[in-house]
Amino acid sequence: KKCRIYAACGVSQTPISITMRKVVIPMSKHAISNEKESVGKSFKKFMHVIGINHRLCKWILPCNLGKNIIMAGLPYVGIVYGCDILNALVAQEAKSNIMSMVYQLLGITLVMTLLYHILDKAGNAMRDNIRYRIKADISGKAASLDYQELESQESMQLLTAALEGEKESGGIYWFSDKLGVLIGNVASIFYAFIVLVPVLTKKQHLVGNGAMQILNSKWIIYLIFLLNLCSMFLFMWISKRGNKKQYEIYEESLDAIRRDDYFYREILSKYATGKEIRLYALKDLLLRDMTGVWNEKCDIQDRKLDIQEKIKIRYLIVQALLLVVSYTVIGVRGVNGMITGAEVVKYVSALTALGGACQYMVDHFETVLLNMQYLHHYYEYLQLPNHKKTGDKSTADLKPQELMITFEDVSFQYSGSKKDSLKHINLTFHYGEKIALVGPNGAGKTTLILLLCRLYEPTQGRILLNGVDIREYDYEEYLAMFGVVFQDFKLFAMTVAENVAASEEYDEQKIEEVLEKAGIWNRVRKMEQGIHNPLYNVGIKGVEVSGGEAQKIAIARALYKNASFIILDEPTSALDPVAEYEIYSGFDRLIQDRMAVYISHRMSSCRFCERIVVLKDGQVQEQGNHEELIDRDGIYAMMWNAQAQNYQ
């Protein structure tokens, strides 16, 4: 809420750190389906993830493809030249010819190795940049997404799936790296075919009878290629079954991952929770629950490793059978003198590399497909639409003194709730008016403010600004009209000045003035760096402020914005009575002639307001000033009398 309201100040903005509330939600329609997808749909997902790679860094894919194609070719250079050199030695050719081949082998190997390391180093240099940029994308989307979407089960599930999927898959860079390895495997199969061309095209002089003739026939080499092709489909079947089981385990692990993150990041490592842990000796109880989560995660990891080991064993069995056939065929040809000893080594090495490339190609293909599914959640999350930013009507031409906001038969129901939080609200807010919203807990006071600020949209009715539906106005310009201090306000690990201005550019004199008006200037000026002093100890040494002090800084932030409408949701709940009196006694001076809406449970805070609106069960029950409502002897009078002893 704060990020949206204060980012619309009309000044240059500073990225604001936000803490996303994690929710445990069952897998929704956004979850990856284990059912078969059409080729077209899979291809679209693939292109979406490729598009993310290219947008984050256009050189990362060429680097990873290039280095893996080079690395795939390196063994074959040694195989071909090694065979030629060995044949030359056996044939006792001239030493100069042999050394020429040696120099060529060394030169080509050196150049390819250097190119590989250059591309690998370049890719590694891009890796961290990609990681930070994708985090910036996710954070930026979370900060700009319609606030109402942040409490949507599907949006939260999609965000969680994107974040956890990134951890599970290794991330965007890892995807491009594995894609490069996959292309390298394809290149290796091509290189093996090139090396084996002579044995496939060489005219055969068959020797022996029956089985020997079959083994000596060139068609047996084609059969080996066919067997390797069949093995690819077998590997694919093995991988698909294994990956499906691994993803099922991944789905099971999401809850344990969230609970582990909750304990480790939100409880034991947090300054704010340290008091309760020590005073109530909660350490053993928390560690018990954490140990249970860790054991659950270890069990999940063991199951995943067991599946991976079974896949590996099946791969090895199939590959061993292929190698037996390959070695037998080449060995028979060598024994019969059809090829030289060097060629035996050459073809055996090529066939071994071919079998390995076929296995790894399928393995990496399935891995790329699985990780594509994980990472596609990034794309889906980043594509979530912002429905609120469709209006184009400007608020710049509206005269402040003529501003009027009208609730016209407005009702609202939270997602997942079975009843309305607000029911048929009809209210008008005039510029310069001081209004108090009062009522018991759950009456709908804060919900009404969220609708007023357009953080939520009514499920029924309209909200009008000077007679025009607020959805027709530019969203950012509309938000810029409000300065709000929510009951659950947040300050951030930035300087005092940046917290107040919500920007890295600010007027220091104005910062000091609003801090003075909010009653916190004396505390701030005693800080080591004054308004430039960081708050909180997050990575840097900052100042820890009390709840009341933080609330005053939040009030100063609302005043600094100089917005047309000031809204204070329980603005003094963390303040002592003296500080509360100081704030309210000078509030007309603080907000001048702007409209102010106050939400408070303290009836004394409402007495100076021109109009008091009493809410109960989501409906407006009473309206009027203090004296009128006391004379009416209704809900307000009952609440006032219940607290009257505190006002004497």
XYZ file of C-alpha atoms in Angstrom:
648
model
C 0.000 0.000 0.000
C 2.711 2.445 1.015
C 4.843 1.748 -2.038
C 1.970 2.689 -4.335
C 0.709 5.746 -2.474
C 4.122 7.339 -1.910
C 5.658 6.399 -5.257
C 3.141 8.734 -6.901
C 4.571 11.957 -5.425
C 5.419 13.467 -8.771
C 9.153 13.497 -7.987
C 11.928 11.134 -8.998
C 11.446 7.826 -7.284
C 13.706 5.612 -5.233
C 13.264 1.836 -5.428
C 11.555 0.836 -2.210
C 12.339 -2.445 -0.473
C 9.206 -4.484 0.089
C 8.565 -7.608 2.123
C 6.179 -9.997 0.402
C 3.802 -11.818 2.719
C 4.078 -15.529 2.028
C 0.905 -17.548 1.973
C 0.557 -21.311 1.898
C -1.849 -21.942 -0.960
C -2.780 -25.169 -2.720
C -1.497 -25.531 -6.244
C -3.899 -23.735 -8.566
C -4.434 -23.688 -12.277
C -1.080 -21.898 -12.610
C 0.734 -24.970 -11.291
C 2.575 -27.073 -13.775
C 0.443 -29.889 -15.062
C 1.905 -33.335 -15.382
C -0.457 -34.011 -18.233
C 0.840 -33.986 -21.759
C 0.992 -30.631 -23.490
C 0.686 -30.036 -27.182
C 3.907 -29.465 -29.084
C 2.681 -25.995 -30.050
C 2.055 -25.005 -26.428
C 5.443 -26.341 -25.313
C 7.125 -24.459 -28.149
C 5.396 -21.217 -27.111
C 6.611 -21.699 -23.534
C 10.100 -22.397 -24.840
C 10.084 -19.195 -26.894
C 8.794 -17.211 -23.911
C 11.706 -18.379 -21.756
C 14.148 -17.752 -24.619
C 12.655 -14.259 -24.872
C 13.329 -13.659 -21.166
C 16.946 -14.761 -21.669
C 17.372 -12.436 -24.639
C 15.753 -9.484 -22.856
C 17.915 -9.920 -19.768
C 21.128 -10.360 -21.775
C 21.153 -10.802 -25.547
C 24.656 -12.327 -25.573
C 24.135 -15.062 -23.000
C 22.637 -17.631 -25.384
C 25.250 -17.104 -28.143
C 27.998 -17.473 -25.521
C 26.603 -20.696 -24.100
C 25.836 -22.168 -27.518
C 29.255 -21.243 -28.901
C 31.296 -22.611 -26.005
C 29.406 -25.931 -25.949
C 29.654 -26.459 -29.707
C 33.406 -25.836 -29.417
C 33.749 -28.160 -26.433
C 31.792 -30.895 -28.240
C 34.215 -30.755 -31.161
C 37.396 -30.803 -29.108
C 37.514 -34.603 -28.460
C 36.957 -35.360 -32.162
C 39.937 -33.227 -33.148
C 42.098 -35.459 -30.949
C 40.425 -38.619 -32.304
C 40.995 -37.728 -35.986
C 44.504 -36.314 -35.637
C 45.527 -39.053 -33.199
C 44.517 -41.697 -35.745
C 46.390 -39.955 -38.569
C 49.529 -39.494 -36.466
C 49.480 -43.135 -35.312
C 49.033 -44.369 -38.903
C 51.919 -42.149 -40.026
C 54.165 -43.539 -37.300
C 53.302 -47.135 -38.231
C 53.914 -46.345 -41.901
C 57.214 -44.665 -40.935
C 56.399 -41.481 -42.852
C 58.736 -38.502 -42.861
C 59.247 -36.896 -39.483
C 58.338 -33.468 -40.893
C 54.906 -34.739 -41.969
C 54.271 -36.262 -38.554
C 55.376 -33.092 -36.728
C 53.218 -30.980 -39.043
C 50.152 -32.974 -37.941
C 51.244 -32.654 -34.293
C 51.554 -28.858 -34.640
C 48.148 -28.674 -36.324
C 46.625 -30.723 -33.492
C 48.233 -28.476 -30.856
C 47.259 -25.268 -32.672
C 43.621 -26.238 -33.234
C 43.309 -27.543 -29.676
C 44.837 -24.347 -28.261
C 42.569 -22.049 -30.291
C 39.421 -24.024 -29.436
C 40.369 -24.180 -25.743
C 41.034 -20.438 -25.607
C 37.755 -19.667 -27.356
C 35.925 -21.937 -24.943
C 37.416 -20.252 -21.873
C 36.788 -16.762 -23.269
C 33.130 -17.555 -23.899
C 32.817 -19.366 -20.554
C 34.295 -16.417 -18.669
C 32.024 -13.996 -20.527
C 28.998 -16.137 -19.659
C 29.985 -16.302 -15.986
C 30.357 -12.517 -15.950
C 26.797 -12.211 -17.254
C 25.392 -14.768 -14.812
C 25.192 -12.535 -11.718
C 23.881 -9.651 -13.788
C 21.049 -11.888 -15.050
C 20.272 -13.066 -11.522
C 20.030 -9.505 -10.218
C 17.980 -8.320 -13.177
C 15.411 -11.087 -12.833
C 15.088 -10.254 -9.120
C 14.618 -6.614 -10.080
C 11.937 -7.632 -12.583
C 10.058 -9.697 -10.002
C 10.368 -7.001 -7.313
C 9.384 -4.273 -9.755
C 6.350 -6.241 -10.873
C 5.344 -6.939 -7.267
C 5.636 -3.221 -6.434
C 3.651 -2.084 -9.482
C 1.066 -4.874 -9.704
C -2.466 -3.908 -8.759
C -2.516 -4.094 -4.949
C -5.671 -6.156 -5.024
C -3.798 -8.798 -7.042
C -1.237 -9.205 -4.245
C -3.946 -10.801 -2.110
C -5.272 -12.895 -4.964
C -4.637 -16.588 -4.331
C -3.681 -17.201 -7.948
C -1.262 -14.254 -8.106
C 0.399 -15.219 -4.820
C 0.606 -18.843 -5.938
C 2.152 -17.752 -9.231
C 4.711 -15.571 -7.462
C 5.619 -18.398 -5.074
C 5.883 -20.853 -7.968
C 8.147 -18.428 -9.849
C 10.462 -17.892 -6.860
C 10.611 -21.554 -5.830
C 10.836 -22.689 -9.456
C 13.898 -20.515 -9.907
C 15.550 -22.222 -6.943
C 14.549 -25.671 -8.176
C 15.665 -25.144 -11.773
C 18.851 -23.226 -11.105
C 17.605 -20.021 -12.695
C 17.534 -18.306 -16.064
C 21.295 -18.541 -16.628
C 21.338 -22.241 -15.830
C 18.557 -22.783 -18.386
C 20.586 -21.114 -21.145
C 23.675 -23.048 -20.066
C 21.822 -26.390 -20.251
C 20.333 -25.395 -23.587
C 23.879 -24.755 -24.790
C 24.956 -28.187 -23.503
C 21.994 -29.753 -25.339
C 23.061 -28.106 -28.608
C 26.602 -29.292 -27.863
C 25.285 -32.867 -27.618
C 23.594 -32.489 -31.000
C 26.870 -31.151 -32.418
C 28.722 -34.133 -30.901
C 26.388 -36.584 -32.718
C 27.037 -34.686 -35.946
C 30.814 -34.781 -35.386
C 30.649 -38.541 -34.669
C 28.790 -39.101 -37.925
C 31.455 -37.119 -39.832
C 34.243 -39.201 -38.252
C 32.432 -42.455 -39.104
C 31.723 -41.490 -42.729
C 34.798 -43.391 -44.056
C 33.718 -46.666 -42.493
C 30.195 -46.136 -43.825
C 31.260 -45.371 -47.396
C 34.379 -47.490 -47.763
C 33.987 -50.389 -50.189
C 33.814 -53.592 -48.173
C 35.640 -56.903 -48.901
C 33.689 -59.297 -46.764
C 35.604 -62.154 -45.152
C 34.426 -65.146 -43.199
C 31.012 -66.718 -43.192
C 27.627 -66.103 -41.551
C 27.942 -63.909 -38.460
C 31.428 -62.713 -39.447
C 30.158 -61.369 -42.766
C 27.381 -59.548 -40.948
C 29.870 -58.044 -38.521
C 32.122 -57.006 -41.397
C 29.292 -55.436 -43.391
C 28.970 -51.648 -43.473
C 25.255 -52.096 -42.784
C 26.052 -53.143 -39.243
C 27.384 -49.585 -38.693
C 24.045 -48.217 -39.825
C 22.428 -50.633 -37.395
C 24.567 -49.190 -34.598
C 23.334 -45.707 -35.549
C 19.783 -47.041 -35.480
C 20.342 -48.615 -32.070
C 21.676 -45.302 -30.775
C 18.597 -43.587 -32.157
C 16.367 -46.138 -30.419
C 18.339 -45.650 -27.224
C 17.523 -41.944 -27.380
C 13.814 -42.727 -27.240
C 14.445 -45.187 -24.420
C 16.448 -42.560 -22.532
C 13.637 -40.075 -23.146
C 11.086 -42.449 -21.668
C 13.288 -43.084 -18.621
C 13.919 -39.344 -18.140
C 10.287 -38.376 -18.571
C 9.163 -40.824 -15.890
C 11.943 -39.722 -13.549
C 11.325 -36.005 -14.083
C 7.606 -36.445 -13.525
C 8.296 -38.080 -10.170
C 10.827 -35.364 -9.304
C 8.307 -32.645 -10.048
C 5.690 -34.376 -7.916
C 8.224 -34.335 -5.074
C 8.918 -30.649 -5.822
C 5.191 -29.884 -5.407
C 5.205 -31.720 -2.080
C 8.270 -29.774 -0.965
C 6.774 -26.281 -1.461
C 5.085 -26.308 1.933
C 8.263 -27.453 3.714
C 10.293 -24.814 1.848
C 7.924 -22.054 2.929
C 7.899 -23.238 6.542
C 11.688 -23.449 6.585
C 11.889 -19.918 5.175
C 9.381 -18.745 7.794
C 11.367 -20.157 10.712
C 14.815 -19.226 9.438
C 14.151 -15.789 7.963
C 11.027 -14.518 9.705
C 11.499 -15.863 13.248
C 14.949 -16.815 14.514
C 16.937 -14.250 12.543
C 14.613 -11.288 13.174
C 15.406 -8.579 15.717
C 11.688 -7.932 16.321
C 10.994 -11.520 17.467
C 14.046 -11.805 19.699
C 12.300 -10.435 22.806
C 9.531 -13.037 22.913
C 11.934 -15.903 22.154
C 14.097 -14.990 25.137
C 11.445 -13.927 27.628
C 9.239 -16.962 27.032
C 12.091 -19.446 26.410
C 10.694 -20.356 22.995
C 14.010 -21.509 21.537
C 13.527 -25.228 22.178
C 9.943 -25.165 20.931
C 10.916 -23.361 17.720
C 13.947 -25.578 17.150
C 11.712 -28.628 17.572
C 9.438 -27.432 14.787
C 12.406 -26.391 12.654
C 14.017 -29.799 13.102
C 10.804 -31.423 11.911
C 10.856 -29.241 8.794
C 14.534 -29.977 8.166
C 13.942 -33.719 8.521
C 11.072 -33.440 6.055
C 13.287 -31.563 3.584
C 16.091 -34.116 3.997
C 13.634 -36.940 3.322
C 12.419 -35.157 0.201
C 16.002 -34.646 -0.970
C 16.811 -38.321 -0.364
C 13.823 -39.345 -2.476
C 14.950 -37.067 -5.290
C 18.493 -38.443 -5.164
C 17.126 -42.001 -5.198
C 15.166 -41.262 -8.380
C 18.205 -39.644 -9.994
C 20.358 -42.665 -9.088
C 17.858 -45.085 -10.635
C 17.784 -43.029 -13.829
C 21.579 -43.039 -13.944
C 21.790 -46.841 -13.489
C 19.299 -47.452 -16.302
C 21.238 -45.134 -18.554
C 24.478 -47.011 -17.810
C 22.910 -50.412 -18.570
C 21.616 -49.281 -21.966
C 24.866 -47.516 -22.808
C 26.956 -50.566 -21.787
C 24.954 -52.822 -24.143
C 25.486 -50.381 -27.021
C 29.227 -50.229 -26.334
C 29.492 -54.022 -26.318
C 27.938 -54.150 -29.804
C 30.093 -51.260 -31.057
C 33.361 -52.651 -29.699
C 32.596 -56.126 -31.102
C 31.963 -54.773 -34.629
C 35.061 -52.566 -34.690
C 37.227 -55.237 -33.030
C 36.263 -57.860 -35.646
C 37.173 -55.442 -38.442
C 40.526 -54.754 -36.864
C 41.285 -58.455 -36.377
C 40.401 -59.160 -40.016
C 42.711 -56.384 -41.208
C 39.907 -54.320 -42.703
C 41.033 -51.279 -40.699
C 44.300 -50.356 -39.027
C 44.906 -50.424 -35.307
C 44.785 -46.627 -35.237
C 41.428 -46.688 -36.997
C 40.156 -49.197 -34.439
C 40.939 -46.666 -31.709
C 39.453 -43.870 -33.820
C 36.129 -45.589 -34.523
C 35.778 -47.047 -31.036
C 36.312 -43.568 -29.575
C 33.805 -42.043 -32.022
C 31.173 -44.682 -31.266
C 31.731 -44.270 -27.514
C 31.317 -40.511 -27.859
C 28.224 -41.076 -30.011
C 26.578 -43.267 -27.367
C 27.357 -40.772 -24.622
C 26.100 -37.852 -26.716
C 22.820 -39.654 -27.414
C 22.277 -40.317 -23.714
C 23.196 -36.818 -22.588
C 21.210 -35.175 -25.367
C 18.021 -36.864 -24.178
C 18.872 -36.206 -20.544
C 19.524 -32.528 -21.197
C 16.505 -32.260 -23.470
C 14.223 -33.471 -20.676
C 16.022 -31.229 -18.190
C 15.574 -28.204 -20.443
C 11.868 -29.027 -20.874
C 11.357 -29.415 -17.128
C 13.225 -26.212 -16.290
C 11.340 -24.416 -19.035
C 8.158 -25.324 -17.129
C 9.599 -23.986 -13.888
C 10.870 -20.766 -15.434
C 7.743 -20.117 -17.477
C 6.121 -19.003 -14.222
C 8.390 -15.947 -14.449
C 6.848 -15.104 -17.786
C 3.311 -15.700 -16.527
C 3.877 -13.561 -13.447
C 5.475 -10.706 -15.384
C 2.568 -10.789 -17.846
C -0.086 -10.273 -15.169
C -2.059 -7.213 -16.333
C -2.458 -3.998 -14.376
C -6.140 -3.221 -14.827
C -5.986 -0.003 -12.828
C -3.686 1.813 -15.251
C -6.178 2.089 -18.070
C -7.559 5.574 -17.316
C -6.103 8.566 -19.141
C -8.018 11.514 -17.697
C -5.667 13.948 -15.941
C -6.238 15.373 -12.461
C -3.913 18.322 -13.151
C -6.754 20.642 -14.198
C -8.841 19.982 -11.082
C -8.847 22.911 -8.657
C -8.031 21.718 -5.110
C -10.736 23.790 -3.441
C -13.379 22.200 -5.695
C -12.377 18.571 -5.131
C -15.151 16.232 -4.057
C -15.151 12.410 -3.784
C -18.459 10.566 -3.734
C -19.212 6.943 -2.837
C -22.269 5.966 -4.849
C -23.950 2.782 -3.562
C -20.550 1.124 -3.031
C -20.267 -2.459 -1.789
C -17.125 -4.571 -1.484
C -16.376 -8.237 -0.830
C -12.884 -9.630 -0.308
C -11.825 -12.518 -2.494
C -12.769 -15.810 -0.827
C -15.169 -14.139 1.599
C -18.853 -15.035 1.621
C -20.144 -11.689 2.861
C -19.655 -8.037 1.971
C -17.214 -6.004 4.056
C -18.980 -2.838 2.912
C -22.648 -2.630 1.951
C -24.277 0.141 -0.116
C -22.096 2.980 1.117
C -23.183 6.486 0.093
C -20.759 9.172 1.295
C -19.322 12.448 0.044
C -15.918 13.891 1.006
C -15.348 17.605 0.373
C -11.976 19.334 0.111
C -11.054 21.082 3.366
C -13.387 18.918 5.445
C -12.191 17.069 8.562
C -13.919 13.674 8.833
C -13.582 10.880 11.385
C -14.453 7.247 10.665
C -15.285 5.335 13.822
C -16.779 1.999 14.667
C -15.964 -1.378 16.208
C -13.293 -3.697 14.815
C -14.311 -5.226 11.494
C -16.762 -2.415 10.723
C -15.072 -1.748 7.340
C -13.192 1.481 8.121
C -9.829 0.513 6.604
C -11.553 -1.201 3.673
C -13.318 2.073 2.872
C -9.944 3.861 2.830
C -8.446 1.211 0.530
C -11.320 1.807 -1.890
C -10.945 5.576 -1.583
C -7.249 5.291 -2.506
C -8.152 2.883 -5.311
C -6.024 0.082 -3.938
C -9.181 -2.007 -4.266
C -12.055 -1.749 -6.719
C -15.709 -1.833 -5.581
C -17.560 -5.051 -6.325
C -20.673 -2.890 -6.725
C -21.296 0.824 -7.205
C -18.939 3.653 -8.181
C -16.534 6.121 -6.597
C -16.584 9.536 -8.267
C -14.070 12.377 -8.266
C -15.878 15.589 -9.172
C -18.619 13.525 -10.772
C -16.269 11.326 -12.855
C -15.605 7.647 -12.113
C -12.126 7.460 -10.587
C -11.270 4.587 -12.975
C -11.239 7.110 -15.802
C -8.407 9.101 -14.222
C -4.722 8.355 -14.690
C -3.909 5.898 -11.893
C -0.591 7.433 -10.802
C -2.007 10.964 -10.832
C -4.970 9.848 -8.748
C -2.718 8.159 -6.179
C -0.610 11.328 -5.988
C -3.618 13.101 -4.440
C -3.390 11.040 -1.222
C -1.025 11.119 1.717
C -1.790 8.139 3.954
C -0.552 6.753 7.249
C -1.937 3.230 7.573
C -2.311 1.464 10.889
C 0.214 -1.131 9.734
C 2.496 1.474 8.133
C 6.062 0.561 7.229
C 9.331 2.421 7.279
C 12.242 1.052 5.288
C 15.969 0.493 5.720
C 16.818 3.830 4.102
C 17.745 7.233 5.489
C 15.220 9.257 7.454
C 15.037 11.775 4.601
C 14.400 9.074 1.971
C 11.693 7.533 4.159
C 9.983 10.912 4.470
C 10.375 12.022 0.838
C 9.962 8.542 -0.723
C 12.678 9.685 -3.125
C 16.446 10.047 -3.390
C 15.932 13.721 -4.251
C 14.369 15.937 -1.605
C 14.169 19.389 -0.037
C 16.136 19.169 3.216
C 14.473 22.244 4.699
C 11.027 20.847 3.968
C 12.066 17.490 5.490
C 13.024 19.259 8.703
C 9.788 21.277 8.718
C 7.488 18.241 8.462
C 9.541 16.353 11.058
C 9.090 19.351 13.364
C 5.346 19.424 12.694
C 5.080 15.695 13.399
C 6.936 16.153 16.707
C 9.958 13.992 15.850
C 12.552 16.575 14.795
C 14.348 16.688 18.165
C 14.909 12.930 18.010
C 16.135 12.981 14.412
C 18.565 15.874 14.784
C 20.298 14.033 17.647
C 21.068 11.119 15.338
C 24.693 10.932 14.233
C 23.888 11.929 10.646
C 20.601 13.714 11.247
C 18.079 13.263 8.427
C 20.758 11.362 6.474
C 20.987 8.671 9.133
C 19.794 5.202 7.996
C 17.018 3.462 9.879
C 17.341 -0.120 11.108
C 20.295 -2.483 10.994
C 19.864 -4.147 7.619
C 23.256 -4.568 5.979
C 24.343 -1.158 7.262
C 24.502 0.356 10.724
C 21.254 2.197 11.309
C 19.101 3.526 14.119
C 16.301 1.487 15.666
C 13.303 3.724 16.407
C 10.388 2.995 18.712
C 6.855 2.381 17.473
C 5.759 5.895 18.417
C 8.800 7.487 16.787
C 8.247 5.480 13.624
C 4.611 6.586 13.565
C 5.630 10.242 13.740
C 8.054 9.758 10.847
C 5.229 8.139 8.882
C 3.005 11.160 9.622
C 5.830 13.431 8.429
C 5.954 11.414 5.202
C 2.259 12.037 4.605
C 2.738 15.757 5.280
C 5.796 16.040 3.018
C 3.849 14.767 0.058
C 1.639 17.844 0.243
C -1.279 15.811 -1.074
C -4.836 17.133 -1.369
C -6.221 14.402 0.889
C -4.602 13.302 4.158
C -5.775 9.979 5.583
C -4.672 8.725 8.985
C -5.637 5.174 9.930
C -5.190 4.982 13.723
C -2.494 7.680 13.482
C -1.709 7.816 17.192
C -2.190 4.196 18.275
C 1.491 3.877 19.198
C 1.733 7.305 20.851
C 1.380 8.174 24.513
C -1.442 10.552 25.563
C 0.870 13.585 25.683
C 2.207 12.938 22.167
C -1.347 12.262 20.983
C -2.500 15.609 22.401
C 0.397 17.422 20.705
C -0.446 15.873 17.341
C -4.165 16.606 17.492
C -3.981 20.030 19.110
C -2.029 21.328 16.158
C -3.545 19.247 13.414
C -5.301 22.109 11.670
C -1.896 23.744 11.383
C -0.362 20.508 10.114
C -2.799 19.806 7.310
C -3.907 23.408 6.666
C -7.001 23.511 4.429
C -6.670 20.011 2.954
C -9.259 17.293 3.430
C -8.441 14.929 6.293
C -9.966 11.559 7.125
C -9.170 9.986 10.488
C -9.796 6.444 11.633
C -9.608 6.026 15.363
C -10.864 3.898 18.234
C -10.295 6.805 20.635
C -13.406 8.937 20.595
C -11.452 11.904 21.957
C -9.556 12.006 18.661
C -12.788 12.651 16.773
C -14.203 15.530 18.777
C -12.566 18.299 16.766
C -13.768 16.844 13.403
C -16.504 18.602 11.465
C -18.196 15.297 10.646
C -18.078 11.880 12.274
C -19.144 8.815 10.257
C -20.036 5.752 12.329
C -19.650 2.357 10.609
C -20.939 -0.962 11.830
C -21.230 -4.269 9.966
C -20.026 -2.585 6.772
C -22.770 0.062 6.743
C -23.015 3.746 7.638
C -25.089 3.832 10.814
C -24.710 7.478 11.907
C -23.302 10.797 10.700
C -22.903 14.189 12.344
C -20.647 16.216 14.626
C -19.785 15.252 18.184
C -22.646 17.107 19.854
C -25.247 15.858 17.381
C -24.215 12.237 17.805
C -24.130 12.498 21.596
C -27.651 13.927 21.562
C -28.783 11.081 19.270
C -27.717 8.610 21.986
C -26.808 5.922 19.441
C -23.689 3.860 18.697
C -21.304 6.820 18.918
C -22.731 7.965 22.239
C -22.385 4.436 23.606
C -18.736 4.258 22.503
C -18.037 7.727 23.909
C -19.564 6.914 27.266
C -17.598 3.646 27.444
C -14.354 5.643 27.104
C -15.479 8.787 28.955
C -13.586 7.932 32.127
C -10.334 8.151 30.171
C -11.048 11.730 29.081
C -11.513 13.273 32.503
